[in-house]
């Protein structure tokens, strides 16, 4: 029983990490309607930025979240402005190839600049485990969990209550109608893509104390993030959050009770089942219900 | 002016005549560029130092050795470069290769061309298990590593713990690509031979971002000793999460991969890596009594390249190259059959070379006198702890701070 509870706890913590990454992916996919395969590489850029800030300026990873979020917003906005914008009316395959190409280019760029070595930051306080009775949770994981909830709640409120949020939702629902209503769609896309990337900026500051960075670190997280996005209904951030929790818990339980190397099989099976039986996702509200 | 030209011509003629008579080409096939370049180049440095040493002492049969490099970035290019070396450059022998997949590809070309191929660093067993007549290997194979890990439980770990080897609960944890599966396969077979019970065999993906299920399984099973076959990222994750989940092991042992790299130790922290055992090519904190010449090698290396050796690969290549140069010198010519005859006569006892290995080749061309040493992380340094004659310090028990 103890092990079971510990596994659930670990699953929730793992889920929060996926949630923050998947929320950004959901934003980009739900609004710009582009599948961003370079999302993991944004994470990689963010983590290297956190590493450099910590090494050269002695910033704690959590403090460096602020500049890194801004940096990633700019990176996202630039990618949208100079790559995706030009392909908005192109075929979906072309957009996918563009982001896949960007991803490969960024990984190799990192290999040239940083080499294949691992870099990590020293932050022992974050890696301290807290004992709660027989169970242990990492301080860093608790922070991620809190941030994930705050992020989803914050973005949800932003979308529902602010004029910019309304414009974003309008654009997501119908690009042409929004344009006719005077929404500057291209600007909305740049902002949305920037926001999606900024979420990854937050994720990188939170993850860096726990995982060392290497050029391929993004590929470790992003495939799972895609599963989460689909599970969450593609366009819903709250859906993505709960989707991430489910994947985290499934990952943790199947790794223990079935086999560690089969956990991917389990959640990809869930992924396929959802695509077949409920293509709008577990929390899918259908197309156009953002 | 006329006189100057005449002198210059004469000097040029002499120089070219000299090189035409007294040079023998040596093919050196390594990944010099691309993702494997760092350790490929490190491996090559061992060969280069061995050649310089030999040339300074008069060369091979009175001929100076001249290196012809081949850059094998991937298996396709390894084949292309092996063809160029054997048919265009017409080198009599090829040395290589660091990476197993490159070696498997290149050795096929050399075998067909009838050119002797000396492997100094790739560990995949099939390289010398395909019935080739011209392929020889001086370094230990994956199977040697796996067997040695299992043997070490009985010979080194159990005595250090003061425990009965049959009473120890041993688990194997490995990444699930071909590398991890191959090593684990050999380990399981050896454990059966030795009567050691493996209570858990847990494969995982090296790209996994959470290994707590693995660690909780080990915890539930009350495991004492873990053997891990891993890359770098997963080693870091495993050690960090082992600490977080409070898994207390009596010993943990890896084989190269993530365990040998200083970056791994830095990322995990010296205190948490303390006590981790590692089996790898001979490293530099080894007792020179069991590896005579190791200090001289390091001195030569520093004099030439201006840094400490970056890994044990250069030393392994240096040792192997010297063994094969002696065989070449003893052969009546450099033809396949003559080299084979000479290599089969090689008989160097263990403990007399800079790596501490001996040399005695079986019919398949594999060196059978290779016993990798066991090292341990102590105070942020990787030091040799077993066997006793190679050890620089005593083996510790326990892992990390749990």
XYZ file of C-alpha atoms in Angstrom:
692
model
C 0.000 0.000 0.000
C 2.817 2.381 0.898
C 4.455 1.743 -2.423
C 1.171 2.358 -4.233
C 0.675 5.763 -2.598
C 4.300 6.689 -3.277
C 3.841 5.706 -6.924
C 0.722 7.872 -7.213
C 2.589 10.784 -5.619
C 5.517 10.326 -8.005
C 3.056 10.116 -10.876
C 1.413 13.409 -9.947
C 4.804 15.086 -9.680
C 5.861 13.705 -13.045
C 2.482 14.755 -14.455
C 2.959 18.366 -13.323
C 6.179 18.507 -15.297
C 4.476 17.213 -18.414
C 1.585 19.611 -17.762
C 3.693 22.768 -17.962
C 5.305 21.637 -21.221
C 2.028 20.404 -22.689
C 0.142 23.593 -21.854
C 2.503 25.547 -24.114
C 2.109 22.985 -26.844
C -1.671 23.130 -26.489
C -1.645 26.918 -26.817
C 0.345 26.770 -30.031
C -1.650 23.928 -31.462
C -5.037 25.235 -30.373
C -4.568 28.760 -31.641
C -1.998 28.815 -34.410
C -3.035 25.309 -35.503
C 0.566 24.261 -36.006
C 2.020 21.074 -34.591
C 5.256 22.370 -33.136
C 7.802 19.568 -33.288
C 10.512 21.973 -32.142
C 8.812 22.373 -28.761
C 11.296 20.098 -27.015
C 14.164 22.086 -28.467
C 12.672 25.261 -27.004
C 12.963 23.466 -23.681
C 16.579 22.662 -24.497
C 17.318 26.322 -25.319
C 15.648 27.398 -22.095
C 17.630 24.908 -20.033
C 20.951 25.988 -21.551
C 19.958 29.609 -20.837
C 19.229 28.738 -17.201
C 22.554 26.917 -17.007
C 24.488 29.876 -18.452
C 22.748 32.392 -16.180
C 23.546 30.249 -13.186
C 27.167 29.692 -14.215
C 28.063 33.259 -15.200
C 25.825 35.361 -12.977
C 25.205 32.950 -10.135
C 21.428 33.213 -10.553
C 19.326 30.553 -8.860
C 17.370 28.653 -11.527
C 14.087 29.920 -10.078
C 15.267 33.523 -10.326
C 16.453 33.010 -13.875
C 12.886 31.960 -14.754
C 12.070 35.636 -15.379
C 14.693 36.386 -18.057
C 14.339 32.904 -19.558
C 10.562 33.256 -19.920
C 11.120 36.567 -21.718
C 13.843 35.006 -23.880
C 11.657 32.080 -24.873
C 8.736 34.410 -25.625
C 11.013 36.254 -28.055
C 12.298 33.006 -29.576
C 8.731 31.780 -30.054
C 7.590 35.089 -31.528
C 10.522 35.122 -33.954
C 9.895 31.546 -35.061
C 6.262 32.401 -35.697
C 7.075 35.672 -37.474
C 9.833 34.399 -39.733
C 9.056 30.719 -40.268
C 5.463 29.756 -39.512
C 3.860 33.001 -40.712
C 5.240 32.397 -44.183
C 3.715 28.922 -44.232
C 0.329 29.692 -42.696
C -1.531 29.056 -45.917
C 0.727 26.211 -46.979
C -0.099 22.549 -46.664
C -0.009 21.044 -43.147
C 2.859 18.747 -44.145
C 4.963 21.729 -45.040
C 4.395 23.252 -41.612
C 5.284 19.955 -39.958
C 8.458 19.651 -42.025
C 9.365 23.203 -41.095
C 9.127 22.545 -37.353
C 10.824 19.129 -37.648
C 13.621 20.807 -39.625
C 13.895 23.517 -37.000
C 14.114 20.869 -34.296
C 16.945 18.989 -36.054
C 18.793 22.222 -36.754
C 18.557 23.337 -33.119
C 19.761 19.974 -31.748
C 22.795 20.055 -34.036
C 23.470 23.688 -33.247
C 23.533 22.788 -29.556
C 25.905 19.895 -30.336
C 28.282 22.322 -32.009
C 28.055 24.987 -29.313
C 27.912 22.869 -26.150
C 29.036 19.420 -27.299
C 27.332 16.223 -26.169
C 28.333 16.706 -22.529
C 25.860 17.071 -19.691
C 25.546 20.310 -17.803
C 23.775 20.687 -14.499
C 23.282 23.396 -11.910
C 23.924 22.989 -8.220
C 20.790 23.631 -6.225
C 20.754 21.176 -3.343
C 17.776 22.830 -1.648
C 15.555 22.029 -4.640
C 16.654 18.409 -4.674
C 15.949 17.959 -0.965
C 13.263 15.382 -0.295
C 10.515 16.096 2.190
C 9.279 13.144 4.214
C 5.538 12.951 4.743
C 5.132 9.934 6.945
C 6.507 7.005 4.958
C 6.386 8.978 1.697
C 8.896 11.320 0.158
C 8.462 14.191 -2.278
C 11.125 16.416 -3.735
C 10.960 20.149 -2.962
C 11.540 20.886 -6.648
C 8.643 18.649 -7.624
C 6.282 20.364 -5.197
C 7.255 23.710 -6.708
C 6.566 22.342 -10.197
C 3.176 21.055 -9.051
C 2.231 24.454 -7.603
C 3.480 26.261 -10.701
C 1.538 23.962 -13.001
C -1.714 24.724 -11.197
C -0.946 28.453 -11.099
C -0.018 28.475 -14.780
C -3.175 26.723 -15.930
C -5.397 28.834 -13.691
C -3.623 32.027 -14.742
C -3.793 31.337 -18.453
C -7.404 30.247 -18.195
C -8.360 33.482 -16.443
C -6.343 35.492 -18.935
C -8.158 33.881 -21.854
C -11.583 34.324 -20.324
C -11.369 37.838 -18.912
C -8.975 40.053 -20.861
C -9.636 41.667 -24.260
C -6.445 40.128 -25.634
C -7.551 36.725 -24.349
C -10.882 37.170 -26.068
C -9.150 38.118 -29.307
C -6.986 35.027 -29.041
C -10.017 32.812 -28.497
C -11.807 34.461 -31.389
C -8.832 33.834 -33.662
C -8.690 30.209 -32.571
C -12.382 29.721 -33.300
C -12.415 31.278 -36.730
C -9.480 33.051 -38.196
C -11.378 34.725 -41.027
C -14.277 35.911 -38.898
C -11.858 37.312 -36.318
C -10.043 39.157 -39.069
C -13.337 40.636 -40.257
C -14.070 41.767 -36.692
C -10.863 43.796 -36.725
C -8.583 41.356 -34.876
C -5.025 41.573 -36.142
C -4.689 37.854 -36.611
C -1.002 37.762 -37.489
C -0.163 39.637 -34.305
C -2.339 37.284 -32.260
C -0.456 34.336 -33.751
C 2.896 35.855 -32.848
C 1.713 36.482 -29.279
C 0.228 33.006 -28.932
C 3.316 31.270 -30.249
C 5.403 33.436 -27.924
C 3.177 32.524 -24.958
C 3.423 28.826 -25.790
C 7.189 29.071 -25.903
C 7.241 31.169 -22.718
C 5.518 28.286 -20.881
C 8.495 26.165 -21.885
C 10.737 28.911 -20.485
C 9.036 28.444 -17.135
C 9.360 24.680 -17.485
C 13.091 24.895 -18.193
C 13.779 26.964 -15.085
C 11.825 24.473 -12.978
C 13.281 21.339 -14.567
C 16.920 22.422 -14.747
C 17.677 21.781 -11.043
C 16.307 18.243 -11.426
C 17.587 17.122 -14.840
C 20.932 17.896 -16.422
C 20.736 19.450 -19.893
C 22.117 17.896 -23.082
C 21.303 18.642 -26.744
C 18.687 15.884 -26.953
C 16.928 16.612 -23.633
C 13.868 17.964 -25.487
C 13.212 14.631 -27.166
C 12.879 13.017 -23.731
C 9.868 15.108 -22.851
C 8.183 16.160 -26.021
C 6.785 12.877 -27.295
C 4.947 12.411 -24.019
C 3.780 16.012 -24.192
C 2.140 15.253 -27.546
C 0.255 12.343 -26.009
C -0.881 14.654 -23.228
C -2.111 17.274 -25.688
C -4.208 14.712 -27.567
C -5.497 13.218 -24.338
C -6.485 16.668 -23.157
C -8.565 17.314 -26.229
C -5.982 19.186 -28.316
C -7.109 22.695 -27.452
C -8.024 22.703 -23.810
C -5.438 23.776 -21.266
C -7.394 22.388 -18.346
C -7.719 19.169 -20.356
C -3.977 19.151 -20.915
C -3.409 19.512 -17.191
C -5.542 16.527 -16.285
C -4.227 14.584 -19.276
C -0.711 15.144 -17.949
C -1.706 13.890 -14.499
C -3.185 10.730 -16.000
C -0.058 10.065 -18.078
C 2.174 10.728 -15.078
C 0.285 8.283 -12.906
C 0.022 5.648 -15.652
C 3.749 6.035 -16.282
C 4.565 5.572 -12.621
C 2.205 2.642 -11.962
C 2.943 0.697 -15.134
C 6.677 1.175 -14.617
C 6.367 -0.569 -11.281
C 3.600 -3.108 -11.741
C 4.216 -4.093 -15.375
C 7.816 -3.312 -16.381
C 9.884 -0.147 -16.593
C 10.589 -0.602 -20.289
C 6.938 -1.210 -21.126
C 5.469 1.958 -19.651
C 5.660 3.757 -23.001
C 3.751 0.853 -24.529
C 1.013 1.313 -21.956
C 0.451 4.988 -22.471
C 0.819 4.854 -26.206
C -1.842 2.139 -26.169
C -4.065 4.568 -24.253
C -3.157 7.235 -26.797
C -4.188 5.007 -29.722
C -7.377 3.935 -28.007
C -8.359 7.568 -27.515
C -7.569 8.435 -31.126
C -9.786 5.567 -32.236
C -12.698 5.788 -29.815
C -12.756 9.413 -28.715
C -10.800 11.508 -31.196
C -11.778 14.730 -29.434
C -9.761 13.666 -26.408
C -10.832 12.642 -22.925
C -11.833 16.197 -22.187
C -12.495 17.015 -25.824
C -15.173 19.547 -26.359
C -15.193 19.084 -30.087
C -13.820 21.419 -32.668
C -14.472 25.112 -32.156
C -15.451 24.914 -28.507
C -12.429 26.673 -27.090
C 72.717 29.834 -58.927
C 73.360 26.733 -60.994
C 75.190 25.209 -58.118
C 72.325 26.000 -55.763
C 69.857 24.254 -58.059
C 72.098 21.238 -58.330
C 72.410 20.992 -54.561
C 68.701 21.464 -54.084
C 67.941 18.780 -56.690
C 70.367 16.383 -55.114
C 68.886 16.992 -51.672
C 65.383 16.501 -53.042
C 66.373 13.264 -54.754
C 67.952 11.963 -51.615
C 64.943 12.825 -49.549
C 62.512 11.159 -51.926
C 64.743 8.161 -52.384
C 65.027 7.858 -48.625
C 61.276 7.893 -48.098
C 60.668 5.452 -50.939
C 62.981 2.914 -49.387
C 62.388 3.187 -45.667
C 58.690 3.784 -45.139
C 55.792 1.505 -44.399
C 52.251 2.848 -44.505
C 49.976 2.179 -41.550
C 46.232 2.635 -42.022
C 44.481 4.340 -39.081
C 40.702 4.125 -39.305
C 38.849 6.091 -36.627
C 35.928 8.523 -36.449
C 37.880 11.780 -36.692
C 34.798 13.928 -37.247
C 31.132 13.693 -36.293
C 29.527 12.695 -33.013
C 32.097 9.996 -32.109
C 35.080 12.209 -32.889
C 36.134 13.047 -29.328
C 36.850 9.505 -28.173
C 37.771 8.426 -31.714
C 40.557 10.977 -31.661
C 41.497 10.017 -28.107
C 41.834 6.402 -29.297
C 43.954 7.456 -32.266
C 46.362 9.341 -29.999
C 47.328 6.032 -28.389
C 48.207 4.577 -31.793
C 50.042 7.755 -32.783
C 52.168 7.694 -29.624
C 52.989 4.006 -30.140
C 54.080 4.711 -33.724
C 56.250 7.675 -32.734
C 57.892 5.620 -30.037
C 58.598 2.789 -32.478
C 59.873 5.150 -35.180
C 62.243 6.803 -32.713
C 63.597 3.348 -31.883
C 64.292 2.551 -35.551
C 60.849 1.665 -36.858
C 59.565 -1.682 -38.131
C 62.224 -3.836 -39.809
C 64.257 -0.675 -40.320
C 61.367 1.142 -42.000
C 59.749 4.266 -40.581
C 55.995 3.956 -40.141
C 53.867 6.535 -41.903
C 50.254 7.016 -40.771
C 47.512 7.160 -43.406
C 44.311 8.325 -41.740
C 40.821 7.201 -42.717
C 37.867 9.135 -41.287
C 35.012 6.757 -40.456
C 32.073 8.907 -39.401
C 29.461 6.179 -39.817
C 29.405 2.550 -41.011
C 28.952 3.567 -44.667
C 31.941 5.830 -44.565
C 33.904 3.217 -42.622
C 33.411 0.873 -45.586
C 34.401 3.607 -48.067
C 37.495 4.611 -46.140
C 38.528 1.002 -45.531
C 38.327 0.445 -49.311
C 40.390 3.553 -49.976
C 43.046 2.533 -47.470
C 43.341 -1.042 -48.732
C 43.028 -0.507 -52.499
C 44.136 3.072 -53.264
C 46.631 3.753 -50.489
C 47.577 0.072 -50.469
C 48.386 0.024 -46.761
C 49.644 -3.419 -45.638
C 47.696 -3.271 -42.348
C 44.869 -1.235 -40.792
C 44.423 -0.212 -37.146
C 41.152 1.034 -35.651
C 38.352 1.771 -34.720
C 36.889 2.769 -31.314
C 33.245 2.143 -32.256
C 31.862 -1.370 -32.713
C 29.464 -0.593 -35.546
C 32.296 1.055 -37.506
C 34.601 -1.867 -36.826
C 32.043 -4.458 -37.925
C 31.653 -2.644 -41.253
C 35.340 -1.909 -41.884
C 36.658 -5.346 -40.937
C 34.521 -6.922 -43.662
C 36.317 -4.863 -46.290
C 39.750 -5.678 -44.891
C 38.912 -9.385 -44.670
C 37.864 -9.495 -48.332
C 41.006 -7.611 -49.333
C 43.134 -9.981 -47.252
C 44.589 -7.060 -45.309
C 45.244 -7.640 -41.573
C 42.975 -5.497 -39.384
C 43.989 -4.774 -35.795
C 41.126 -3.739 -33.544
C 42.316 -1.877 -30.471
C 39.151 -0.560 -28.869
C 35.735 -1.791 -30.081
C 34.075 -4.185 -27.627
C 31.221 -5.860 -29.534
C 31.812 -9.629 -29.451
C 30.759 -10.469 -33.047
C 33.760 -8.551 -34.443
C 35.919 -11.591 -33.724
C 33.191 -14.207 -33.939
C 32.606 -14.259 -37.689
C 35.376 -16.679 -38.636
C 37.530 -13.972 -40.232
C 41.196 -14.856 -40.842
C 42.640 -11.330 -40.814
C 40.961 -9.623 -37.863
C 42.651 -9.430 -34.464
C 41.582 -7.670 -31.302
C 43.720 -6.687 -28.318
C 41.015 -5.275 -26.027
C 38.357 -7.021 -23.887
C 34.869 -7.616 -25.312
C 31.396 -6.926 -23.932
C 31.266 -10.525 -22.751
C 34.546 -10.098 -20.852
C 33.032 -7.084 -19.114
C 29.777 -8.858 -18.276
C 31.550 -11.949 -16.945
C 33.921 -9.883 -14.911
C 31.026 -7.970 -13.326
C 29.358 -11.182 -12.206
C 32.677 -12.675 -11.017
C 33.400 -9.497 -9.077
C 30.342 -10.082 -6.893
C 31.930 -13.254 -5.532
C 35.584 -12.204 -5.691
C 35.479 -8.594 -4.552
C 32.084 -7.406 -3.298
C 31.041 -10.311 -1.066
C 34.457 -10.441 0.720
C 34.400 -6.657 1.221
C 30.924 -6.937 2.749
C 31.889 -9.998 4.712
C 28.828 -11.713 3.270
C 28.120 -15.042 1.617
C 27.752 -14.501 -2.117
C 24.745 -16.836 -2.273
C 22.944 -14.751 0.320
C 23.339 -11.476 -1.568
C 20.317 -10.227 -3.465
C 21.565 -9.116 -6.857
C 19.582 -7.126 -9.432
C 20.426 -6.135 -12.992
C 19.213 -2.769 -14.230
C 19.890 -1.852 -17.843
C 18.892 0.490 -20.635
C 16.908 -1.434 -23.222
C 18.802 -0.842 -26.483
C 21.065 -3.462 -28.078
C 23.966 -2.418 -25.823
C 22.151 -2.996 -22.557
C 20.436 -6.143 -23.746
C 23.664 -7.732 -24.990
C 25.570 -7.128 -21.772
C 22.619 -8.280 -19.654
C 22.297 -11.474 -21.701
C 25.917 -12.382 -20.932
C 25.514 -11.438 -17.274
C 22.454 -13.609 -16.765
C 24.211 -16.588 -18.382
C 27.329 -16.115 -16.259
C 25.308 -15.697 -13.067
C 23.626 -19.039 -13.735
C 27.035 -20.706 -14.178
C 28.290 -19.203 -10.946
C 25.165 -19.993 -8.957
C 24.360 -16.359 -8.220
C 20.663 -15.556 -7.988
C 19.447 -12.493 -9.844
C 16.280 -11.364 -8.052
C 15.260 -8.662 -10.534
C 16.181 -7.829 -14.130
C 14.790 -4.417 -14.958
C 15.152 -2.879 -18.409
C 14.244 0.767 -18.990
C 14.437 3.265 -21.838
C 17.553 5.439 -21.709
C 15.286 8.364 -22.598
C 13.141 7.815 -19.535
C 12.533 10.934 -17.430
C 11.472 9.007 -14.348
C 13.200 5.940 -12.946
C 11.414 5.882 -9.588
C 9.379 2.799 -10.576
C 12.669 0.938 -11.116
C 14.034 2.179 -7.820
C 10.876 1.299 -5.898
C 10.992 -2.198 -7.398
C 14.573 -2.583 -6.166
C 13.516 -1.256 -2.774
C 10.561 -3.620 -2.509
C 12.767 -6.578 -3.411
C 15.321 -5.575 -0.743
C 18.180 -5.685 -3.213
C 21.787 -5.530 -1.927
C 23.835 -5.287 -5.104
C 22.872 -3.656 -8.407
C 24.648 -4.135 -11.730
C 23.781 -1.358 -14.149
C 24.456 -1.013 -17.868
C 23.683 2.547 -18.816
C 24.500 5.680 -20.752
C 25.108 9.031 -19.110
C 21.743 10.777 -18.698
C 20.104 7.716 -17.225
C 23.002 7.108 -14.848
C 22.606 10.635 -13.493
C 18.843 10.217 -13.151
C 19.200 6.816 -11.476
C 21.657 8.031 -8.835
C 19.675 11.193 -8.100
C 16.401 9.343 -7.722
C 18.067 6.576 -5.733
C 19.016 9.213 -3.193
C 15.595 10.887 -3.291
C 13.720 7.636 -2.772
C 16.113 6.550 -0.031
C 17.251 3.332 -1.699
C 20.128 1.928 0.337
C 22.434 -0.398 -1.578
C 25.480 -2.278 -0.384
C 27.137 -1.951 -3.772
C 26.418 -0.797 -7.307
C 28.545 -1.514 -10.352
C 28.468 -0.169 -13.890
C 30.591 -0.908 -16.929
C 31.944 2.175 -18.662
C 29.242 4.210 -20.373
C 27.936 6.771 -17.924
C 30.002 5.446 -15.021
C 33.445 6.470 -16.287
C 32.759 10.074 -17.176
C 33.726 12.893 -14.868
C 30.656 14.870 -15.989
C 28.436 12.134 -14.585
C 30.098 12.391 -11.202
C 29.861 16.199 -11.260
C 26.151 16.085 -12.116
C 25.418 13.505 -9.428
C 27.741 15.028 -6.857
C 30.858 13.363 -5.468
C 29.139 12.447 -2.200
C 26.258 10.679 -3.925
C 28.522 8.835 -6.365
C 30.846 7.749 -3.548
C 31.384 4.009 -3.616
C 30.009 3.367 -7.110
C 32.054 0.607 -8.744
C 32.993 0.716 -12.386
C 34.483 -1.743 -14.813
C 36.219 -0.212 -17.799
C 39.391 -0.085 -19.835
C 42.339 0.616 -17.538
C 42.294 4.200 -16.259
C 45.169 6.260 -14.943
C 44.759 5.933 -11.194
C 46.071 2.379 -11.326
C 48.978 0.866 -9.459
C 51.933 0.943 -11.851
C 53.168 -2.382 -10.464
C 50.272 -4.148 -12.207
C 50.499 -1.914 -15.263
C 54.176 -1.207 -15.915
C 54.704 1.700 -18.287
C 51.438 3.489 -17.448
C 53.258 6.471 -15.910
C 55.637 6.753 -18.854
C 52.641 6.728 -21.177
C 50.974 9.586 -19.316
C 54.219 11.581 -19.398
C 54.600 11.055 -23.153
C 50.978 11.935 -23.712
C 51.273 15.184 -21.780
C 54.492 16.109 -23.570
C 52.891 15.664 -26.976
C 49.327 16.933 -26.471
C 49.723 19.285 -23.540
C 46.818 17.826 -21.530
C 46.077 14.857 -19.315
C 44.663 11.897 -21.263
C 40.916 12.437 -21.731
C 40.029 8.784 -21.149
C 41.545 5.312 -20.984
C 40.959 4.765 -24.714
C 44.358 6.137 -25.706
C 46.108 3.804 -23.265
C 44.222 0.734 -24.555
C 45.072 1.654 -28.156
C 48.706 2.280 -27.229
C 49.014 -1.102 -25.543
C 47.339 -2.976 -28.421
C 49.351 -1.184 -31.087
C 52.629 -2.102 -29.389
C 51.635 -5.769 -29.186
C 50.767 -5.858 -32.881
C 53.898 -3.929 -33.932
C 55.992 -6.621 -32.256
C 53.997 -9.275 -34.117
C 54.521 -7.408 -37.411
C 58.237 -7.144 -36.726
C 58.389 -10.878 -36.077
C 56.413 -11.797 -39.211
C 58.411 -12.642 -42.340
C 56.292 -10.183 -44.344
C 53.000 -8.285 -43.946
C 50.831 -10.769 -45.872
C 47.715 -12.174 -44.205
C 49.082 -15.680 -43.472
C 52.466 -14.404 -42.236
C 50.831 -11.927 -39.842
C 48.460 -14.602 -38.631
C 51.323 -16.941 -37.866
C 53.127 -14.184 -35.951
C 50.052 -13.067 -33.989
C 49.304 -16.632 -32.925
C 52.826 -16.866 -31.494
C 52.350 -13.777 -29.296
C 52.564 -14.769 -25.646
C 52.723 -11.898 -23.155
C 51.866 -12.612 -19.522
C 49.230 -10.504 -17.789
C 50.501 -7.627 -15.676
C 53.389 -6.716 -17.970
C 51.851 -4.090 -20.266
C 50.751 -0.485 -19.552
C 47.099 -1.586 -19.360
C 47.928 -4.540 -17.145
C 46.519 -6.922 -19.741
C 48.536 -9.726 -21.282
C 48.247 -10.966 -24.838
C 47.473 -14.440 -26.129
C 45.216 -14.735 -29.142
C 42.738 -17.508 -29.865
C 41.895 -18.899 -33.302
C 39.333 -16.143 -33.787
C 41.955 -13.465 -33.276
C 40.641 -12.399 -29.882
C 43.035 -11.587 -27.047
C 42.156 -13.926 -24.187
C 44.392 -12.386 -21.504
C 42.250 -9.369 -20.808
C 40.808 -8.868 -17.356
C 39.413 -5.376 -16.897
C 40.194 -3.831 -13.500
C 37.496 -2.708 -11.088
C 37.480 0.963 -10.233
C 35.543 2.923 -7.666
C 34.514 6.546 -7.241
C 36.118 7.782 -4.048
C 36.164 11.461 -3.136
C 35.379 12.469 -6.708
C 38.171 10.361 -8.241
C 37.954 7.087 -10.124
C 40.543 4.834 -8.487
C 41.403 1.203 -9.175
C 40.434 -1.026 -6.223
C 40.550 -4.602 -7.546
C 42.459 -6.876 -8.013
C 44.780 -6.173 -5.090
C 47.969 -5.878 -7.166
C 46.445 -3.155 -9.369
C 44.676 -1.348 -6.537
C 45.803 2.039 -5.342
C 43.463 1.975 -2.381
C 41.010 -0.265 -0.530
C 37.498 -0.903 -1.796
C 34.709 0.772 0.157
C 31.223 -0.578 0.696
C 27.924 1.261 0.520
C 26.760 3.776 -2.054
C 26.215 7.514 -1.660
C 24.835 9.069 1.484
C 21.645 7.087 2.054
